[in-house]
Amino acid sequence: MLLIPTWFLFLVWVIAAGMTVTGAVTNDIVGPALLGGLVLIMMLIGFTVMQHAFAGGTTSGVVSDVERRALALTGSGDLIWDWDVSADKVFTSPETEGLLGLKRGTLEGPAARWLEVLHPLDQDRFRAALDSVLDQRRGRLVQDFRLRTPDGHFMWFALKARPVVGSDGEVARVVGTLSDVTEIKNAEERMLHDSVHDNLTGLPNRQLFMDRLNEMASFIKTAPNLRPTVMVIDLDRFKQVNDSVGIAVGDSILLTLARRLARILKPQDTLARLAGDQFGLLLTSEHEPAKITALAETIRKTIRAPIAFNEREIFLTASIGLALSDPQAPLTDEIVKDAELAMYHSKRIGGDRIDVYKPPMRARKTDRLTLESELRRAIERQEITILYQPIMRLEDRAVAGFEALARWDHPKLGRMSPSEFITIAEEIGLIVDLGQFVMDTTARQLSAWQRATRTRVPLFASVNVSSRQLLRHDLIHDVRGVLSRSAVARGSLKLELTESLVMENPEHAAQMLHRIKELGTGLSLDDFGTGHSSLSYLQRFPFDTIKIDQSFVRTTRNGVRPTLLKSIIAMAHDLGMEVVAEGAETDSDAVELYQLGCEYAQGFAFGEPMDAASATRLLTGDKTEAPRPRRYSLRSSTTSPSTTAATTTPAAPPPAAPTAAPQQSR
């Protein structure tokens, strides 16, 4: 019965039912037969419907798979790329032209039309990839390239396609997908840039600096007349600045310096940040020694220019080492080491200068381990020398005291400033012994001066204290021992602490300083103004003297002294403190500081750091041998001190002698 169509059976049933109704057929079995036939027909109809439903589902499954693939392509963001090789016609999704901002149909047509919008650096690679697919007739085409937008920018796309080979064995078409990968490529470029550039300044880092030097070495083989010059620029005492003003401000200072230096260089030169406060310069724009030296001097002056910060100015200097490439020798990374040696030589003899590398400098090269071992024996060998810089009383221009400054007279490297060995002493735990030696030596010398001078106000001496010393409870015992051995006048041996050092642990510092003060020492707050604390907050500490940082003392570019100076002096007096102004370099500085009420001044206008014998001659008035304080003077003065004092008004101290001293590191 399954072979008989259902409609035919239904037709027979209708005819039979009609004959029964009209009476043409009369039989007892006709009624049940018709009823059974109707049930059977209904079952067949249901079966047919189910059969068609399942048949329709199979067909729908094929269509859904195609749709599923189309939806997946749309959802992935990929675009269709189809090249009909025989017709040389490229078809791509309209979205491609929409992304690029091109008119509809711009990219459809011969493959050569694509070359017109391809980046010039990608054209040869794209053409070679298509030729390779056509020649090999197999494989997979994977290409990243850039397409130009109407405004001249480029977007990155990734093409993944396979060849379709025809019955003749030749490639009939190449079909695949095209993806917009601009964001991915930009992220990769940023990562690559960040890996070879300094995050703070944006300058090349040491790795990129050395890579460009190596590239230059390869280029020189074909252009021997091109000889670069390497400079290493290291900021002097920047760690002290960073500790005083904070890391954030220190970073801003480095960024400002980087921008200043970049502005005075040419595009072909490479300025890099080699380390924290160290920059490197690969100079290729200048080849004449005179011009190279002039540029180095311009860099030095650029760094010396004051940097404004919170209504004050910060002054920096740098040690610059310069190494010229040898035309007779291959260019290697040794030239950077030579420039570093010249820089260290400059820093060793005071900084703020330019030194050109010379071969004898290699003989002075000493590794850190050797310095550590030699520093441990330096005190025993009496290689640590204490120099004393005068602190003048502005009222009568008399020497009121000295600041003790340590120097290391290295047997091979010569005199080394604290910036070269104090950090090593702190790291190897020798700073406590070194500080104790400086304190003991200064106290004995101060005692001898006090016995020799017998002044109305006892002479004082200041000694710097490090954080390691302050954190040790034995410091109280050390100070007590120094005072008992030297018998100096009470309060005349002053311990100097920086503001940042005190604020590292204010509770502990306050406790220690009060106990030290009770022993009979003076306490001086050094470099006030470089931190972020106010005098009113610092009154919790028992300081009797503050030393105002030189950035507040020096005049601005317009010849105006910072307005905060007068307020600081007045507030210090209200708190019962005396004031020492650092960085006084001219006679005008001394006069104005005295008029503002400042008691003392320290700077090269009054004298350089000198040994004990020279300081003694200065105190005893030995005019034949004593070193006269080197001073700047804004007006000539040939009268003797007594005559000058008699003719000067009480509002200003006597003028200084017209002699200048170069600035040195402390």
Short mmCIF file of C-alpha atoms in Angstrom, two decimals, residues 110-587:
data_model
loop_
_atom_site.label_atom_id
_atom_site.label_comp_id
_atom_site.label_asym_id
_atom_site.label_seq_id
_atom_site.Cartn_x
_atom_site.Cartn_y
_atom_site.Cartn_z
CA PRO A 110 43.17 43.93 -11.95
CA ALA A 111 45.64 42.94 -9.24
CA ALA A 112 47.85 45.83 -10.32
CA ARG A 113 45.22 48.20 -8.91
CA TRP A 114 46.05 46.89 -5.44
CA LEU A 115 49.67 47.86 -5.93
CA GLU A 116 48.57 51.48 -6.28
CA VAL A 117 47.23 51.61 -2.70
CA LEU A 118 49.88 49.35 -1.16
CA HIS A 119 52.64 50.90 0.93
CA PRO A 120 55.78 51.31 -1.25
CA LEU A 121 57.77 49.07 1.09
CA ASP A 122 55.18 46.28 0.76
CA GLN A 123 54.67 46.26 -3.01
CA ASP A 124 57.62 44.07 -4.03
CA ARG A 125 56.93 41.59 -1.22
CA PHE A 126 53.22 41.34 -2.18
CA ARG A 127 54.00 40.87 -5.87
CA ALA A 128 56.59 38.18 -5.10
CA ALA A 129 54.12 36.30 -2.89
CA LEU A 130 51.49 36.17 -5.67
CA ASP A 131 54.06 35.02 -8.22
CA SER A 132 55.19 32.28 -5.86
CA VAL A 133 51.65 30.92 -5.46
CA LEU A 134 51.12 30.89 -9.22
CA ASP A 135 54.42 29.13 -9.87
CA GLN A 136 54.10 26.46 -7.16
CA ARG A 137 50.32 25.91 -7.64
CA ARG A 138 50.01 24.98 -3.98
CA GLY A 139 50.73 26.21 -0.54
CA ARG A 140 49.21 29.06 1.40
CA LEU A 141 49.46 32.79 0.87
CA VAL A 142 50.02 34.63 4.18
CA GLN A 143 50.86 38.31 3.88
CA ASP A 144 50.75 41.41 6.12
CA PHE A 145 50.68 44.68 4.22
CA ARG A 146 49.57 48.29 4.50
CA LEU A 147 46.86 49.96 2.43
CA ARG A 148 46.67 53.72 2.00
CA THR A 149 43.64 55.78 3.00
CA PRO A 150 42.64 58.97 1.12
CA ASP A 151 44.22 61.16 3.84
CA GLY A 152 47.60 59.50 3.38
CA HIS A 153 47.54 57.24 6.42
CA PHE A 154 48.03 53.48 6.21
CA MET A 155 46.10 50.60 7.71
CA TRP A 156 47.50 47.13 8.29
CA PHE A 157 45.75 44.07 6.81
CA ALA A 158 46.50 40.35 7.01
CA LEU A 159 45.74 38.17 3.96
CA LYS A 160 45.30 34.40 4.28
CA ALA A 161 44.46 32.64 1.02
CA ARG A 162 44.91 29.38 -0.89
CA PRO A 163 45.14 28.70 -4.63
CA VAL A 164 42.32 26.84 -6.44
CA VAL A 165 43.73 24.67 -9.22
CA GLY A 166 41.59 24.08 -12.35
CA SER A 167 41.22 20.96 -14.49
CA ASP A 168 44.18 22.04 -16.61
CA GLY A 169 46.49 22.03 -13.57
CA GLU A 170 46.87 25.81 -13.50
CA VAL A 171 45.77 28.14 -10.72
CA ALA A 172 42.29 29.37 -11.56
CA ARG A 173 41.81 31.65 -8.59
CA VAL A 174 43.24 32.54 -5.20
CA VAL A 175 40.61 32.78 -2.45
CA GLY A 176 40.91 33.70 1.21
CA THR A 177 40.17 36.20 3.92
CA LEU A 178 41.40 39.69 4.68
CA SER A 179 41.63 40.98 8.28
CA ASP A 180 42.14 44.46 9.69
CA VAL A 181 45.16 44.10 12.04
CA THR A 182 45.99 47.81 12.46
CA GLU A 183 45.49 47.80 16.24
CA ILE A 184 47.63 44.68 16.65
CA LYS A 185 50.44 46.14 14.55
CA ASN A 186 50.31 49.45 16.43
CA ALA A 187 50.53 47.58 19.74
CA GLU A 188 53.52 45.61 18.46
CA GLU A 189 55.21 48.82 17.33
CA ARG A 190 54.60 50.40 20.73
CA MET A 191 56.06 47.36 22.49
CA LEU A 192 59.09 47.43 20.21
CA HIS A 193 59.50 51.17 20.76
CA ASP A 194 59.20 50.82 24.54
CA SER A 195 61.76 48.02 24.61
CA VAL A 196 64.47 50.28 23.16
CA HIS A 197 63.37 53.66 24.52
CA ASP A 198 63.38 55.19 27.96
CA ASN A 199 59.89 55.27 29.48
CA LEU A 200 60.41 58.66 31.16
CA THR A 201 62.10 60.80 28.52
CA GLY A 202 61.21 58.87 25.37
CA LEU A 203 64.88 58.91 24.38
CA PRO A 204 66.65 55.79 23.08
CA ASN A 205 67.93 53.60 25.88
CA ARG A 206 71.39 52.10 26.19
CA GLN A 207 70.49 49.08 24.02
CA LEU A 208 69.34 51.19 21.08
CA PHE A 209 72.28 53.56 21.58
CA MET A 210 74.73 50.65 21.25
CA ASP A 211 72.80 49.21 18.28
CA ARG A 212 73.11 52.51 16.41
CA LEU A 213 76.79 52.67 17.27
CA ASN A 214 77.26 49.18 15.80
CA GLU A 215 75.30 50.19 12.69
CA MET A 216 77.57 53.19 12.37
CA ALA A 217 80.58 50.89 12.62
CA SER A 218 79.25 48.87 9.67
CA PHE A 219 78.47 52.00 7.67
CA ILE A 220 81.95 53.40 8.23
CA LYS A 221 83.41 50.49 6.26
CA THR A 222 81.92 52.02 3.09
CA ALA A 223 82.27 55.66 4.20
CA PRO A 224 85.57 55.93 6.10
CA ASN A 225 85.38 59.72 6.33
CA LEU A 226 82.34 59.52 8.61
CA ARG A 227 83.79 59.31 12.12
CA PRO A 228 81.31 59.75 15.01
CA THR A 229 82.04 61.26 18.41
CA VAL A 230 80.64 59.84 21.64
CA MET A 231 79.81 61.93 24.70
CA VAL A 232 78.77 60.63 28.11
CA ILE A 233 76.98 63.24 30.23
CA ASP A 234 76.53 62.54 33.95
CA LEU A 235 74.72 64.96 36.27
CA ASP A 236 76.70 66.01 39.35
CA ARG A 237 75.20 65.24 42.77
CA PHE A 238 71.81 64.44 41.27
CA LYS A 239 71.16 61.82 43.94
CA GLN A 240 71.21 64.60 46.52
CA VAL A 241 68.75 66.61 44.45
CA ASN A 242 66.52 63.58 44.00
CA ASP A 243 66.54 62.81 47.72
CA SER A 244 65.73 66.42 48.55
CA VAL A 245 62.92 67.24 46.15
CA GLY A 246 61.49 63.75 45.70
CA ILE A 247 61.45 61.21 42.89
CA ALA A 248 58.52 62.80 41.03
CA VAL A 249 60.21 66.20 40.83
CA GLY A 250 63.51 64.54 39.98
CA ASP A 251 61.85 62.79 37.04
CA SER A 252 60.42 66.12 35.87
CA ILE A 253 63.91 67.62 35.99
CA LEU A 254 65.31 64.79 33.88
CA LEU A 255 62.49 65.20 31.37
CA THR A 256 63.15 68.94 31.14
CA LEU A 257 66.87 68.38 30.58
CA ALA A 258 66.19 65.76 27.91
CA ARG A 259 63.97 68.18 25.99
CA ARG A 260 66.51 70.98 26.29
CA LEU A 261 69.33 68.83 24.98
CA ALA A 262 67.23 67.42 22.14
CA ARG A 263 66.48 70.95 20.90
CA ILE A 264 70.15 71.83 20.38
CA LEU A 265 71.00 68.66 18.44
CA LYS A 266 70.48 67.76 14.80
CA PRO A 267 68.23 64.91 13.58
CA GLN A 268 71.15 62.68 12.58
CA ASP A 269 72.55 62.74 16.12
CA THR A 270 71.40 60.23 18.76
CA LEU A 271 70.74 61.36 22.32
CA ALA A 272 70.07 58.48 24.71
CA ARG A 273 69.47 57.99 28.41
CA LEU A 274 72.07 55.44 29.43
CA ALA A 275 71.25 55.25 33.15
CA GLY A 276 69.37 57.13 35.86
CA ASP A 277 71.10 60.52 35.58
CA GLN A 278 73.44 59.69 32.71
CA PHE A 279 72.95 60.55 29.04
CA GLY A 280 74.87 59.50 25.96
CA LEU A 281 75.32 61.34 22.66
CA LEU A 282 76.33 59.75 19.36
CA LEU A 283 77.40 62.81 17.38
CA THR A 284 77.61 62.46 13.59
CA SER A 285 76.64 65.97 12.44
CA GLU A 286 79.98 67.55 13.39
CA HIS A 287 83.49 66.35 12.57
CA GLU A 288 85.75 69.32 13.24
CA PRO A 289 87.25 69.23 16.77
CA ALA A 290 86.54 72.93 17.34
CA LYS A 291 82.84 72.53 16.54
CA ILE A 292 82.59 69.37 18.63
CA THR A 293 84.12 71.18 21.61
CA ALA A 294 81.79 74.14 21.08
CA LEU A 295 78.76 71.83 21.08
CA ALA A 296 79.96 70.15 24.29
CA GLU A 297 80.27 73.58 25.91
CA THR A 298 76.75 74.46 24.73
CA ILE A 299 75.48 71.25 26.36
CA ARG A 300 77.24 72.12 29.62
CA LYS A 301 75.72 75.61 29.67
CA THR A 302 72.29 74.22 28.79
CA ILE A 303 72.42 71.94 31.82
CA ARG A 304 73.61 74.80 34.04
CA ALA A 305 70.58 76.94 33.13
CA PRO A 306 68.24 77.07 36.17
CA ILE A 307 65.10 74.95 36.22
CA ALA A 308 62.04 76.61 37.76
CA PHE A 309 60.17 74.59 40.37
CA ASN A 310 57.51 75.89 42.78
CA GLU A 311 58.60 79.54 42.59
CA ARG A 312 62.25 78.63 43.06
CA GLU A 313 65.10 77.58 40.79
CA ILE A 314 67.15 74.40 40.82
CA PHE A 315 70.72 74.57 39.52
CA LEU A 316 72.49 71.53 38.08
CA THR A 317 75.90 70.83 36.63
CA ALA A 318 77.27 67.90 34.67
CA SER A 319 80.52 66.08 34.06
CA ILE A 320 80.98 65.45 30.34
CA GLY A 321 83.35 62.88 28.89
CA LEU A 322 84.15 63.05 25.20
CA ALA A 323 85.77 60.37 23.03
CA LEU A 324 86.80 60.94 19.41
CA SER A 325 86.87 57.96 17.08
CA ASP A 326 90.28 56.98 15.75
CA PRO A 327 90.39 56.98 11.92
CA GLN A 328 93.12 54.35 12.02
CA ALA A 329 91.19 51.91 14.23
CA PRO A 330 87.82 50.15 13.80
CA LEU A 331 84.86 51.64 15.64
CA THR A 332 83.78 49.45 18.58
CA ASP A 333 81.82 49.87 21.78
CA GLU A 334 85.14 50.64 23.51
CA ILE A 335 84.63 54.25 22.48
CA VAL A 336 81.71 54.43 24.95
CA LYS A 337 83.95 53.11 27.72
CA ASP A 338 86.55 55.71 26.78
CA ALA A 339 83.97 58.49 27.05
CA GLU A 340 82.88 57.12 30.44
CA LEU A 341 86.47 57.18 31.66
CA ALA A 342 86.78 60.80 30.59
CA MET A 343 83.50 61.58 32.37
CA TYR A 344 84.71 59.94 35.59
CA HIS A 345 87.92 61.90 35.33
CA SER A 346 85.89 65.10 35.06
CA LYS A 347 83.76 64.14 38.04
CA ARG A 348 86.82 63.17 40.09
CA ILE A 349 88.34 66.63 39.86
CA GLY A 350 85.18 68.51 40.79
CA GLY A 351 82.64 68.13 37.98
CA ASP A 352 80.98 70.81 35.87
CA ARG A 353 83.58 70.44 33.16
CA ILE A 354 84.40 68.71 29.86
CA ASP A 355 87.24 66.26 29.47
CA VAL A 356 88.42 64.55 26.31
CA TYR A 357 89.55 60.95 26.61
CA LYS A 358 93.29 60.33 26.61
CA PRO A 359 94.96 56.89 26.76
CA PRO A 360 96.60 57.55 30.18
CA MET A 361 93.10 57.64 31.67
CA ARG A 362 92.90 53.86 31.29
CA ALA A 363 95.67 53.54 33.82
CA ARG A 364 93.35 55.22 36.35
CA LYS A 365 90.57 52.74 35.78
CA THR A 366 89.87 50.81 38.95
CA ASP A 367 87.01 48.39 39.39
CA ARG A 368 84.53 48.73 42.23
CA LEU A 369 85.78 45.74 44.21
CA THR A 370 89.26 47.21 44.32
CA LEU A 371 87.85 50.55 45.48
CA GLU A 372 85.91 48.80 48.23
CA SER A 373 88.95 46.99 49.56
CA GLU A 374 91.13 50.11 49.31
CA LEU A 375 88.50 52.26 51.04
CA ARG A 376 88.49 49.86 54.00
CA ARG A 377 92.20 50.55 54.49
CA ALA A 378 92.07 54.26 53.60
CA ILE A 379 91.44 55.41 57.19
CA GLU A 380 94.28 53.27 58.54
CA ARG A 381 96.62 54.64 55.88
CA GLN A 382 95.53 58.21 56.66
CA GLU A 383 94.32 58.73 53.08
CA ILE A 384 91.09 60.42 54.21
CA THR A 385 91.69 64.16 54.42
CA ILE A 386 89.38 66.64 56.13
CA LEU A 387 88.99 70.01 54.44
CA TYR A 388 87.34 72.98 56.10
CA GLN A 389 85.21 75.54 54.27
CA PRO A 390 84.82 78.88 56.12
CA ILE A 391 81.45 80.07 57.38
CA MET A 392 81.53 83.85 57.77
CA ARG A 393 79.69 86.02 60.26
CA LEU A 394 78.10 88.73 58.11
CA GLU A 395 78.07 91.32 60.86
CA ASP A 396 81.85 91.77 60.94
CA ARG A 397 83.05 89.46 58.12
CA ALA A 398 84.93 87.33 60.63
CA VAL A 399 85.31 83.57 60.36
CA ALA A 400 82.63 82.14 62.67
CA GLY A 401 83.17 78.48 61.90
CA PHE A 402 83.87 75.80 59.31
CA GLU A 403 82.10 72.93 57.62
CA ALA A 404 84.14 69.73 57.60
CA LEU A 405 84.30 68.01 54.19
CA ALA A 406 85.94 64.62 53.62
CA ARG A 407 88.23 63.90 50.67
CA TRP A 408 89.99 60.66 49.77
CA ASP A 409 93.58 61.08 48.59
CA HIS A 410 93.80 57.86 46.63
CA PRO A 411 97.42 56.83 45.96
CA LYS A 412 96.68 56.14 42.27
CA LEU A 413 93.50 58.02 41.39
CA GLY A 414 94.35 61.22 43.19
CA ARG A 415 91.93 63.26 45.27
CA MET A 416 88.38 61.90 45.12
CA SER A 417 85.27 63.85 46.09
CA PRO A 418 82.61 62.37 48.44
CA SER A 419 80.30 61.66 45.51
CA GLU A 420 82.78 59.02 44.36
CA PHE A 421 83.23 57.06 47.58
CA ILE A 422 80.48 57.93 50.09
CA THR A 423 77.96 55.71 48.28
CA ILE A 424 80.44 52.83 48.36
CA ALA A 425 81.06 53.44 52.07
CA GLU A 426 77.31 53.29 52.74
CA GLU A 427 76.83 50.07 50.77
CA ILE A 428 79.70 48.17 52.43
CA GLY A 429 78.85 49.40 55.92
CA LEU A 430 81.92 51.61 56.30
CA ILE A 431 80.04 54.90 56.54
CA VAL A 432 79.76 54.63 60.34
CA ASP A 433 83.53 54.25 60.80
CA LEU A 434 84.16 56.98 58.24
CA GLY A 435 81.68 59.33 59.92
CA GLN A 436 83.21 58.63 63.32
CA PHE A 437 86.67 59.44 61.95
CA VAL A 438 85.50 62.74 60.45
CA MET A 439 83.69 63.71 63.65
CA ASP A 440 86.65 62.85 65.90
CA THR A 441 89.21 64.60 63.66
CA THR A 442 87.06 67.73 63.35
CA ALA A 443 86.41 67.90 67.10
CA ARG A 444 90.13 67.69 67.93
CA GLN A 445 90.96 70.36 65.37
CA LEU A 446 88.12 72.58 66.65
CA SER A 447 89.41 72.24 70.19
CA ALA A 448 92.88 73.35 69.05
CA TRP A 449 91.44 76.36 67.23
CA GLN A 450 89.35 77.39 70.22
CA ARG A 451 92.39 77.31 72.48
CA ALA A 452 94.41 79.34 69.99
CA THR A 453 91.83 82.04 69.19
CA ARG A 454 89.97 82.65 72.48
CA THR A 455 87.18 84.62 70.72
CA ARG A 456 84.15 86.05 72.50
CA VAL A 457 81.89 83.63 70.66
CA PRO A 458 83.52 80.20 70.39
CA LEU A 459 84.40 79.02 66.91
CA PHE A 460 82.13 76.22 65.68
CA ALA A 461 82.49 73.37 63.20
CA SER A 462 79.79 71.41 61.36
CA VAL A 463 79.98 67.70 60.55
CA ASN A 464 77.57 65.91 58.21
CA VAL A 465 75.69 62.89 59.57
CA SER A 466 74.43 60.07 57.32
CA SER A 467 71.21 58.08 57.67
CA ARG A 468 73.15 55.00 58.78
CA GLN A 469 74.66 56.96 61.65
CA LEU A 470 71.36 58.47 62.75
CA LEU A 471 69.60 55.10 62.81
CA ARG A 472 72.24 53.63 65.15
CA HIS A 473 71.60 54.01 68.87
CA ASP A 474 75.39 53.89 69.29
CA LEU A 475 75.53 57.39 67.79
CA ILE A 476 74.83 58.82 71.25
CA HIS A 477 77.74 56.86 72.67
CA ASP A 478 79.98 57.96 69.78
CA VAL A 479 79.13 61.64 70.25
CA ARG A 480 79.65 61.44 74.00
CA GLY A 481 83.09 59.90 73.44
CA VAL A 482 84.08 62.57 70.89
CA LEU A 483 83.06 65.39 73.23
CA SER A 484 84.91 63.89 76.19
CA ARG A 485 88.13 63.46 74.18
CA SER A 486 88.12 66.92 72.59
CA ALA A 487 86.70 69.21 75.30
CA VAL A 488 85.21 71.65 72.79
CA ALA A 489 82.90 74.47 73.91
CA ARG A 490 79.32 73.43 74.47
CA GLY A 491 77.23 73.64 71.32
CA SER A 492 80.22 74.43 69.07
CA LEU A 493 80.43 70.99 67.47
CA LYS A 494 77.39 70.95 65.20
CA LEU A 495 75.93 67.88 63.56
CA GLU A 496 74.38 68.62 60.17
CA LEU A 497 71.38 66.61 58.96
CA THR A 498 69.41 67.09 55.77
CA GLU A 499 65.68 67.68 55.86
CA SER A 500 64.96 64.49 53.89
CA LEU A 501 67.06 62.46 56.33
CA VAL A 502 65.11 63.73 59.34
CA MET A 503 61.75 63.10 57.68
CA GLU A 504 62.54 59.48 56.81
CA ASN A 505 61.71 58.49 60.39
CA PRO A 506 60.64 61.64 62.25
CA GLU A 507 59.72 59.92 65.53
CA HIS A 508 63.07 58.18 65.87
CA ALA A 509 64.95 61.27 64.65
CA ALA A 510 63.26 63.53 67.21
CA GLN A 511 64.11 61.17 70.05
CA MET A 512 67.74 60.76 68.97
CA LEU A 513 68.29 64.48 68.36
CA HIS A 514 66.94 65.53 71.74
CA ARG A 515 69.30 63.09 73.46
CA ILE A 516 72.26 64.27 71.35
CA LYS A 517 71.39 67.89 72.06
CA GLU A 518 71.52 67.18 75.80
CA LEU A 519 75.12 65.99 75.42
CA GLY A 520 76.18 69.51 74.41
CA THR A 521 76.28 69.46 70.62
CA GLY A 522 74.70 71.89 68.21
CA LEU A 523 72.27 70.71 65.55
CA SER A 524 72.03 72.22 62.09
CA LEU A 525 69.37 71.50 59.47
CA ASP A 526 71.19 71.35 56.15
CA ASP A 527 69.80 72.28 52.72
CA PHE A 528 66.51 73.58 54.10
CA GLY A 529 63.92 74.16 51.40
CA THR A 530 64.84 71.20 49.22
CA GLY A 531 62.26 68.97 50.94
CA HIS A 532 58.56 69.41 51.50
CA SER A 533 58.46 70.29 55.20
CA SER A 534 57.73 73.62 56.84
CA LEU A 535 59.74 75.25 59.60
CA SER A 536 56.69 75.14 61.84
CA TYR A 537 56.65 71.35 61.52
CA LEU A 538 60.39 71.06 62.00
CA GLN A 539 60.28 72.97 65.28
CA ARG A 540 59.56 69.65 66.97
CA PHE A 541 63.25 68.91 66.40
CA PRO A 542 65.86 70.70 68.56
CA PHE A 543 67.74 72.48 65.77
CA ASP A 544 69.56 75.68 66.66
CA THR A 545 70.68 76.51 63.11
CA ILE A 546 69.25 76.10 59.64
CA LYS A 547 71.26 76.25 56.43
CA ILE A 548 69.19 77.63 53.57
CA ASP A 549 69.74 75.81 50.29
CA GLN A 550 71.66 77.79 47.69
CA SER A 551 68.71 77.72 45.27
CA PHE A 552 66.95 80.20 47.58
CA VAL A 553 70.05 82.38 47.88
CA ARG A 554 70.98 82.79 44.25
CA THR A 555 69.24 85.44 42.20
CA THR A 556 66.93 84.53 39.34
CA ARG A 557 67.65 85.30 35.71
CA ASN A 558 66.12 88.73 36.23
CA GLY A 559 68.49 89.47 39.10
CA VAL A 560 65.74 89.04 41.71
CA ARG A 561 66.29 86.97 44.81
CA PRO A 562 63.54 84.42 45.63
CA THR A 563 60.78 86.05 47.68
CA LEU A 564 60.65 83.12 50.09
CA LEU A 565 64.15 83.90 51.41
CA LYS A 566 63.04 86.77 53.63
CA SER A 567 60.12 84.75 55.00
CA ILE A 568 62.35 81.77 55.83
CA ILE A 569 64.85 83.97 57.68
CA ALA A 570 62.08 85.70 59.66
CA MET A 571 60.38 82.42 60.59
CA ALA A 572 63.69 80.87 61.65
CA HIS A 573 64.33 83.81 63.98
CA ASP A 574 60.82 83.46 65.42
CA LEU A 575 61.69 79.86 66.29
CA GLY A 576 64.95 80.90 67.91
CA MET A 577 67.24 79.57 65.16
CA GLU A 578 70.24 81.16 63.51
CA VAL A 579 70.53 81.14 59.73
CA VAL A 580 73.40 80.16 57.44
CA ALA A 581 72.95 80.98 53.74
CA GLU A 582 74.67 78.54 51.38
CA GLY A 583 75.94 79.45 47.95
CA ALA A 584 76.87 83.09 48.55
CA GLU A 585 79.14 83.87 45.61
CA THR A 586 79.25 87.66 45.33
CA ASP A 587 79.75 90.65 47.55
#
